[in-house]
Short mmCIF file of C-alpha atoms in Angstrom, two decimals:
data_model
loop_
_atom_site.label_atom_id
_atom_site.label_comp_id
_atom_site.label_asym_id
_atom_site.label_seq_id
_atom_site.Cartn_x
_atom_site.Cartn_y
_atom_site.Cartn_z
CA MET A 1 -15.28 95.67 145.00
CA THR A 2 -15.93 96.42 141.32
CA SER A 3 -12.25 97.21 140.71
CA VAL A 4 -11.21 93.92 142.35
CA ARG A 5 -13.57 91.94 140.11
CA PHE A 6 -12.19 93.82 137.09
CA LEU A 7 -8.62 92.89 138.05
CA LYS A 8 -9.65 89.25 138.48
CA ARG A 9 -10.83 89.18 134.86
CA ARG A 10 -7.48 90.37 133.44
CA LYS A 11 -5.65 87.97 131.15
CA LEU A 12 -1.91 87.41 131.24
CA GLY A 13 -0.23 89.86 128.88
CA SER A 14 -2.84 92.62 129.18
CA ARG A 15 -0.65 94.67 131.53
CA VAL A 16 2.89 94.85 132.88
CA LEU A 17 3.11 92.98 136.18
CA ARG A 18 5.37 93.99 139.03
CA PHE A 19 5.84 93.55 142.76
CA GLY A 20 2.72 94.01 144.90
CA MET A 21 0.10 93.43 142.18
CA LYS A 22 -2.85 91.04 142.41
CA GLY A 23 -5.28 89.52 139.93
CA ALA A 24 -5.97 86.56 137.65
CA ASP A 25 -3.05 87.50 135.40
CA VAL A 26 -0.67 87.35 138.40
CA GLU A 27 -2.00 83.89 139.24
CA ALA A 28 -1.55 82.84 135.58
CA LEU A 29 2.04 84.14 135.65
CA GLN A 30 2.76 82.17 138.81
CA GLU A 31 1.29 78.98 137.35
CA LEU A 32 3.35 79.29 134.14
CA LEU A 33 6.54 79.82 136.16
CA ARG A 34 5.73 76.77 138.31
CA THR A 35 5.13 74.54 135.29
CA ARG A 36 8.49 75.62 133.84
CA GLY A 37 10.33 74.57 137.01
CA TYR A 38 10.57 77.90 138.86
CA HIS A 39 9.77 77.56 142.55
CA ILE A 40 7.12 79.86 144.02
CA GLY A 41 5.07 77.71 146.36
CA MET A 42 1.29 77.65 146.65
CA GLU A 43 0.93 80.03 149.57
CA GLU A 44 1.73 83.25 147.65
CA GLU A 45 -1.40 84.53 145.90
CA HIS A 46 -0.10 88.02 145.01
CA PHE A 47 3.05 89.21 143.24
CA GLY A 48 5.35 88.86 146.24
CA TYR A 49 9.00 88.13 146.89
CA LEU A 50 8.76 84.46 145.81
CA THR A 51 7.17 85.42 142.49
CA GLN A 52 9.74 88.16 141.95
CA ASP A 53 12.65 85.80 142.66
CA ALA A 54 11.24 83.14 140.29
CA LEU A 55 10.68 85.73 137.55
CA GLN A 56 14.20 87.12 137.94
CA GLN A 57 15.65 83.61 137.61
CA PHE A 58 13.60 83.11 134.45
CA GLN A 59 14.92 86.40 133.07
CA ARG A 60 18.51 85.36 133.86
CA ASP A 61 18.03 81.99 132.17
CA TYR A 62 16.81 83.56 128.94
CA GLY A 63 19.09 86.58 128.75
CA LEU A 64 16.40 89.17 129.51
CA ILE A 65 16.82 92.31 131.63
CA VAL A 66 16.64 91.07 135.23
CA ASP A 67 14.22 93.59 136.71
CA GLY A 68 11.56 91.29 138.20
CA THR A 69 8.92 92.88 135.97
CA ALA A 70 6.73 90.87 133.58
CA GLY A 71 6.41 92.78 130.31
CA PRO A 72 6.14 91.95 126.57
CA LYS A 73 9.52 90.20 126.33
CA VAL A 74 8.67 87.91 129.26
CA TYR A 75 5.25 87.13 127.79
CA ALA A 76 6.76 86.44 124.36
CA LEU A 77 8.60 83.48 125.91
CA LEU A 78 6.28 82.33 128.69
CA LEU A 79 3.18 82.15 126.49
CA HIS A 80 4.85 79.70 124.11
CA GLU A 81 3.58 76.14 124.55
CA GLU A 82 7.21 74.98 124.66
CA LEU A 83 10.12 77.15 125.75
CA PRO A 84 13.24 77.24 123.52
CA ILE A 85 15.25 75.58 126.29
CA ASN A 86 13.58 73.15 128.66
CA ARG A 87 14.46 73.57 132.34
CA HIS A 88 14.09 70.53 134.59
CA VAL A 89 14.02 70.48 138.38
CA HIS A 90 14.67 67.51 140.66
CA VAL A 91 13.79 67.73 144.36
CA VAL A 92 16.33 65.70 146.32
CA GLN A 93 14.82 62.89 148.39
CA PRO A 94 16.28 61.39 151.59
CA GLN A 95 19.19 58.98 150.95
CA GLU A 96 19.52 60.04 147.29
CA THR A 97 22.99 60.59 145.86
CA ILE A 98 23.95 62.94 143.05
CA GLU A 99 25.03 59.93 140.98
CA GLN A 100 21.60 58.29 141.36
CA ILE A 101 19.81 61.50 140.40
CA ALA A 102 21.97 62.02 137.33
CA SER A 103 21.47 58.42 136.22
CA PHE A 104 17.69 58.71 136.65
CA HIS A 105 17.54 61.74 134.34
CA GLY A 106 20.02 60.36 131.81
CA VAL A 107 22.67 63.03 132.33
CA GLY A 108 26.03 63.22 134.09
CA VAL A 109 26.90 64.73 137.43
CA GLN A 110 28.42 67.72 135.62
CA ALA A 111 24.96 68.74 134.37
CA PHE A 112 23.92 69.46 137.95
CA ALA A 113 27.27 70.73 139.13
CA GLU A 114 27.48 73.43 136.45
CA SER A 115 23.85 74.54 136.75
CA ASN A 116 23.67 74.52 140.56
CA ARG A 117 27.31 75.01 141.66
CA ILE A 118 26.90 72.41 144.37
CA LYS A 119 29.37 70.58 146.56
CA ASN A 120 26.94 68.67 148.77
CA ILE A 121 23.25 67.86 148.41
CA TYR A 122 20.52 67.58 151.04
CA PRO A 123 16.86 66.43 151.11
CA GLY A 124 14.48 69.04 149.72
CA GLN A 125 17.16 70.74 147.62
CA ARG A 126 16.03 71.68 144.10
CA LEU A 127 18.54 70.67 141.43
CA VAL A 128 18.21 72.17 137.95
CA PHE A 129 19.42 70.93 134.58
CA PHE A 130 18.59 71.80 130.97
CA ASP A 131 18.00 70.15 127.62
CA ARG A 132 20.33 71.46 124.91
CA GLU A 133 20.19 71.08 121.16
CA VAL A 134 22.87 68.83 119.66
CA TRP A 135 23.17 69.12 115.87
CA GLY A 136 25.55 67.48 113.42
CA ILE A 137 26.93 68.66 110.08
CA VAL A 138 27.12 65.70 107.72
CA SER A 139 28.15 64.96 104.17
CA ASP A 140 26.57 61.50 104.20
CA THR A 141 23.28 61.05 106.06
CA LYS A 142 23.40 57.26 106.10
CA GLY A 143 24.09 55.25 109.21
CA ILE A 144 23.49 58.01 111.78
CA GLU A 145 22.97 56.31 115.12
CA VAL A 146 23.76 58.99 117.73
CA ASN A 147 21.04 60.93 119.55
CA LEU A 148 20.73 64.26 117.75
CA THR A 149 18.31 67.17 117.66
CA GLY A 150 18.80 67.34 113.89
CA ILE A 151 21.33 67.56 111.08
CA PHE A 152 22.70 70.14 108.68
CA TYR A 153 23.47 68.75 105.26
CA PRO A 154 24.81 70.13 101.95
CA SER A 155 22.21 71.47 99.55
CA SER A 156 22.95 68.57 97.20
CA GLY A 157 22.58 65.92 99.91
CA GLU A 158 19.64 63.66 100.66
CA LEU A 159 17.50 64.26 103.72
CA PHE A 160 17.81 61.62 106.44
CA ASN A 161 14.36 60.41 107.46
CA GLY A 162 13.52 60.62 111.15
CA LEU A 163 15.66 63.69 111.96
CA VAL A 164 15.09 67.40 111.60
CA GLY A 165 17.11 68.28 108.50
CA ILE A 166 18.37 71.79 107.69
CA PRO A 167 20.07 72.20 104.28
CA ILE A 168 23.13 74.48 104.15
CA PHE A 169 23.00 77.27 101.60
CA GLY A 170 26.65 77.83 100.67
CA LEU A 171 28.42 79.88 98.03
CA PRO A 172 30.68 78.42 95.30
CA VAL A 173 33.68 80.39 96.63
CA ASN A 174 36.21 80.16 99.43
CA ASN A 175 36.29 82.47 102.45
CA ASN A 176 38.76 84.90 100.86
CA GLU A 177 36.40 85.52 97.93
CA GLU A 178 33.11 85.42 99.85
CA MET A 179 32.91 89.16 100.63
CA VAL A 180 33.44 90.18 97.01
CA TYR A 181 30.98 87.54 95.77
CA ILE A 182 28.27 88.60 98.22
CA HIS A 183 28.74 92.26 97.31
CA GLU A 184 28.25 91.41 93.64
CA LEU A 185 25.06 89.51 94.53
CA PHE A 186 23.57 92.40 96.50
CA ARG A 187 24.41 95.05 93.90
CA SER A 188 21.95 93.57 91.40
CA ARG A 189 18.21 93.50 92.11
CA LYS A 190 17.86 90.58 89.70
CA LYS A 191 20.54 88.57 91.50
CA ARG A 192 19.00 89.33 94.89
CA ARG A 193 15.68 87.99 93.62
CA GLU A 194 17.34 84.88 92.18
CA ILE A 195 19.22 84.08 95.37
CA ARG A 196 16.04 84.54 97.39
CA GLU A 197 14.16 82.11 95.14
CA THR A 198 17.03 79.62 95.36
CA ILE A 199 16.93 79.71 99.16
CA PHE A 200 13.12 79.33 99.19
CA ASN A 201 13.37 76.27 96.95
CA LEU A 202 16.15 74.79 99.07
CA ALA A 203 14.14 75.23 102.26
CA GLN A 204 11.20 73.32 100.82
CA GLY A 205 13.30 70.14 100.80
CA GLY A 206 14.14 70.36 104.51
CA ASP A 207 12.96 71.86 107.77
CA GLY A 208 14.45 75.27 107.06
CA VAL A 209 17.73 76.67 105.82
CA TYR A 210 21.17 77.57 107.24
CA ILE A 211 22.97 80.56 105.70
CA PRO A 212 26.61 80.29 106.87
CA TRP A 213 27.88 83.59 105.45
CA LYS A 214 30.74 85.02 107.50
CA HIS A 215 31.87 87.98 105.37
CA ILE A 216 29.16 90.59 104.80
CA PRO A 217 30.47 93.87 103.34
CA ARG A 218 29.60 96.84 105.56
CA VAL A 219 27.87 98.63 102.68
CA ASP A 220 25.60 95.61 102.15
CA GLY A 221 24.49 95.16 105.77
CA ALA A 222 21.02 96.65 105.23
CA ARG A 223 20.46 94.55 102.09
CA TYR A 224 21.50 91.43 103.98
CA LEU A 225 18.93 92.12 106.69
CA GLN A 226 16.31 92.87 104.02
CA LEU A 227 17.03 89.45 102.47
CA LEU A 228 16.53 87.80 105.86
CA ARG A 229 13.25 89.73 106.40
CA ARG A 230 11.86 88.50 103.10
CA LEU A 231 13.00 84.98 103.82
CA LYS A 232 11.39 85.05 107.27
CA THR A 233 8.15 86.42 105.82
CA GLY A 234 8.08 84.00 102.89
CA LEU A 235 9.05 80.80 104.70
CA PRO A 236 6.24 78.72 106.23
CA SER A 237 6.06 78.97 110.03
CA ASN A 238 7.42 75.43 110.40
CA LYS A 239 10.56 76.25 108.37
CA LYS A 240 13.41 77.63 110.49
CA LEU A 241 16.06 80.18 109.59
CA PHE A 242 19.64 79.65 110.85
CA VAL A 243 22.34 82.27 110.22
CA GLU A 244 26.03 82.66 111.03
CA LEU A 245 27.32 85.52 113.17
CA ALA A 246 31.09 85.78 112.77
CA PRO A 247 33.42 88.57 114.01
CA THR A 248 33.92 89.43 110.33
CA ILE A 249 30.27 90.52 110.05
CA PRO A 250 30.52 94.25 110.87
CA ARG A 251 28.29 95.70 113.57
CA TRP A 252 26.04 98.54 112.40
CA ASN A 253 27.25 102.16 112.51
CA ILE A 254 26.60 105.24 110.38
CA LEU A 255 28.72 103.74 107.59
CA GLY A 256 26.59 100.61 107.36
CA GLY A 257 26.96 97.09 108.71
CA VAL A 258 24.51 94.69 110.37
CA ASP A 259 22.23 95.60 113.27
CA TYR A 260 22.69 92.61 115.61
CA ALA A 261 19.41 93.25 117.42
CA VAL A 262 17.48 93.06 114.12
CA LEU A 263 19.41 89.92 113.16
CA ASN A 264 18.38 88.44 116.51
CA SER A 265 14.70 89.17 115.82
CA LEU A 266 14.79 87.55 112.37
CA ALA A 267 16.80 84.35 112.94
CA ASP A 268 15.52 81.28 114.78
CA ARG A 269 19.08 80.24 115.63
CA ILE A 270 22.38 82.11 115.42
CA VAL A 271 25.55 80.07 114.89
CA ILE A 272 28.90 80.99 116.41
CA SER A 273 31.75 78.98 114.87
CA LEU A 274 34.97 78.19 116.70
CA PRO A 275 37.67 79.05 114.13
CA VAL A 276 40.50 76.77 113.05
CA SER A 277 43.73 78.77 113.01
CA SER A 278 46.00 78.86 109.97
CA GLN A 279 48.86 78.22 112.39
CA SER A 280 49.53 75.33 114.75
CA LYS A 281 47.27 76.20 117.68
CA GLN A 282 44.76 74.41 119.85
CA VAL A 283 41.66 73.51 117.83
CA LEU A 284 39.18 73.89 120.68
CA CYS A 285 39.67 76.75 123.14
CA LYS A 286 37.31 78.01 125.86
CA ASN A 287 38.90 81.47 125.83
CA THR A 288 38.20 81.83 122.10
CA LEU A 289 34.52 81.04 122.68
CA GLU A 290 34.31 83.65 125.45
CA GLU A 291 35.89 86.25 123.15
CA LEU A 292 33.25 85.49 120.52
CA LEU A 293 30.31 85.56 122.94
CA TRP A 294 30.98 88.62 125.08
CA PRO A 295 30.56 91.27 122.34
CA ILE A 296 27.22 89.91 121.11
CA LEU A 297 25.20 88.70 124.12
CA SER A 298 23.95 92.20 124.90
CA GLN A 299 21.95 92.12 121.63
CA ILE A 300 21.58 88.41 120.89
CA ASN A 301 19.39 86.10 122.98
CA SER A 302 21.67 83.47 124.51
CA TRP A 303 19.02 80.77 124.02
CA LYS A 304 19.26 81.27 120.23
CA VAL A 305 23.03 80.69 120.06
CA LEU A 306 24.50 77.41 118.75
CA VAL A 307 28.25 76.82 119.05
CA ARG A 308 29.75 75.12 116.01
CA ILE A 309 32.55 72.87 117.28
CA PRO A 310 35.17 71.44 114.88
CA VAL A 311 35.73 67.88 116.09
CA TYR A 312 38.17 66.76 113.40
CA ALA A 313 41.94 66.59 113.83
CA VAL A 314 44.06 69.27 112.12
CA GLU A 315 47.49 68.83 110.55
CA TRP A 316 49.97 71.65 109.76
CA ASN A 317 53.00 71.61 107.48
CA LEU A 318 55.45 73.87 109.32
CA SER A 319 57.76 74.27 106.33
CA ASP A 320 55.07 76.15 104.40
CA PRO A 321 53.10 78.61 106.61
CA ASP A 322 50.83 79.51 103.67
CA MET A 323 49.80 75.91 103.08
CA LEU A 324 46.22 75.16 104.15
CA CYS A 325 45.92 72.79 107.09
CA GLY A 326 44.71 69.26 106.49
CA ARG A 327 41.66 67.83 108.26
CA LEU A 328 41.49 64.21 109.38
CA SER A 329 39.08 62.09 111.34
CA TYR A 330 40.04 61.03 114.86
CA ALA A 331 40.83 57.47 113.69
CA GLU A 332 42.88 58.72 110.71
CA ALA A 333 44.86 61.10 112.93
CA LEU A 334 45.84 58.42 115.45
CA SER A 335 46.79 56.05 112.64
CA LYS A 336 48.99 58.70 111.01
CA ALA A 337 50.66 59.62 114.30
CA PHE A 338 51.47 55.97 114.98
CA ARG A 339 52.68 55.34 111.42
CA HIS A 340 55.18 58.22 111.55
CA GLY A 341 56.33 57.65 115.12
CA ALA A 342 54.92 60.96 116.35
CA ARG A 343 55.92 62.35 119.73
CA LEU A 344 53.24 63.76 122.02
CA GLU A 345 54.35 67.19 123.27
CA ARG A 346 52.94 70.34 124.89
CA ASP A 347 53.03 73.83 123.44
CA GLU A 348 53.65 77.08 125.34
CA GLU A 349 50.03 77.11 126.53
CA GLY A 350 50.28 73.55 127.84
CA CYS A 351 48.12 72.06 125.05
CA LEU A 352 48.98 68.62 123.68
CA PHE A 353 49.95 68.01 120.06
CA TYR A 354 51.79 65.42 117.97
CA ARG A 355 55.07 66.28 116.25
CA TYR A 356 56.58 64.16 113.47
CA PHE A 357 58.78 64.44 110.36
CA VAL A 358 58.20 63.12 106.85
CA GLN A 359 61.13 63.44 104.40
CA GLY A 360 62.67 66.11 106.60
CA ILE A 361 59.47 68.21 106.79
CA GLN A 362 58.06 68.90 110.25
CA TYR A 363 54.35 68.39 110.85
CA HIS A 364 52.12 69.22 113.82
CA LEU A 365 48.95 67.23 114.40
CA ARG A 366 46.34 68.34 116.90
CA VAL A 367 43.51 66.07 117.96
CA PRO A 368 40.58 67.51 119.98
CA HIS A 369 40.85 66.10 123.49
CA GLY A 370 38.20 65.59 126.14
CA GLU A 371 39.17 68.46 128.46
CA PRO A 372 38.46 71.37 126.07
CA VAL A 373 35.18 69.73 125.05
CA HIS A 374 34.26 69.52 128.75
CA ARG A 375 35.02 73.23 129.18
CA ILE A 376 33.00 74.28 126.14
CA ALA A 377 30.00 72.16 127.17
CA ALA A 378 30.20 73.72 130.64
CA MET A 379 30.17 77.19 129.04
CA VAL A 380 27.06 76.27 127.03
CA ASN A 381 25.34 75.58 130.36
CA ARG A 382 26.79 78.62 132.11
CA TYR A 383 25.63 81.05 129.43
CA ASN A 384 22.39 79.11 128.80
CA LEU A 385 23.06 78.73 125.08
CA ALA A 386 20.81 76.73 122.76
CA GLY A 387 23.41 73.98 122.26
CA VAL A 388 26.17 72.79 119.96
CA ILE A 389 26.79 71.75 116.36
CA ILE A 390 29.22 68.89 115.74
CA ASP A 391 31.35 69.77 112.71
CA GLN A 392 31.90 67.23 111.04
CA LEU A 393 29.78 64.30 112.21
CA GLY A 394 31.66 61.01 111.83
CA MET A 395 35.13 62.54 112.28
CA GLU A 396 34.89 62.91 116.05
CA ASP A 397 36.41 60.95 118.91
CA PRO A 398 33.54 58.58 119.91
CA ARG A 399 34.08 59.54 123.56
CA LEU A 400 32.76 63.03 122.74
CA TRP A 401 29.19 61.79 123.08
CA ASN A 402 29.74 60.69 126.67
CA ILE A 403 31.11 64.14 127.46
CA LEU A 404 28.06 65.90 125.99
CA ARG A 405 25.68 63.51 127.76
CA SER A 406 27.45 64.25 131.03
CA HIS A 407 26.63 67.97 130.74
CA PHE A 408 23.11 68.06 129.26
CA ARG A 409 20.35 66.04 127.66
CA THR A 410 19.63 66.29 123.94
CA ALA A 411 16.61 68.46 123.20
CA HIS A 412 13.98 67.99 120.52
CA PHE A 413 13.75 70.95 118.16
CA GLN A 414 10.65 73.10 118.61
#
């Protein structure tokens, strides 16, 4: 009897919980899972099959090891007042349709279809959907009317009142020079201290800071992580740290590089950017996103990952392969295509693009269409990522917002 009373006094987090256990901490675990939308039922008072199934679903949703055991990593998420990604559950009522349910929650049918893989619904069925973060990169913060989680803005820009604002800490160089420039910064202790102070000052004017570096020299990987550690320690708890994780950032080995697991522990959000090719290729591609995600998800929490989506149109001059592509807004691209009598064609992969000639020079113009945006938004749900970043806000096809709303609801940043 004494041992039972002792178990009843245990608090959640004081021990690792697994199948068959009893106690107050098991009951607390069950209650937390219920409040976060994971079905257990009220009849199970011990750690039984229902609790194990709910815990395993939670672990799948947040990219944890799916072992049905509640340990430190589970507690680190569950004991937060708000989870990084909010999970919502709707219990289907008699006579309800999927369209009515989606309309009630302010999302599209796709939000339920992707999360639940359903064809038909029935009374009592539990339908799940998630809130996702939707950010925008802007050069001008005036006149923003769309529903956003927050904005990223240049370090010289003015913060837009009413939205979470994250200044972008860039470097005064292009991508080709970035690796050399960063190496020069890290070689000098004085320069490392100066850049740290610059970032601290920049973060004070916003809600955090975004470091979009994509080219970290392998020999400077440890110094880069040390910079992030000092930033994380020195920033107030309400200031968030966003970092880029590009394929050009070398993974750690005995020669140096960046330990992705450590990067994951330091950053609040990790940004994966869909690249724009130097050749005439589809701007948005689901396969490219999968190729970027697969190598990192074993060490990076999926719920920390934001996908940076270029939503502008891209123009290529085919007579000069070395010439940088031009970027146009959706409205500018359609106007240019119409003005030059462009023909809409398909490439070898079946992707649409405009072809036209100006003074005998051939141009290709690619405008992001709805279908690839649909596929990328569906992948964000499938992999349970944090959300998306619209790059650049104001240059997109206005119909993009209906597509995003059809897949998930915009989350508030925690």
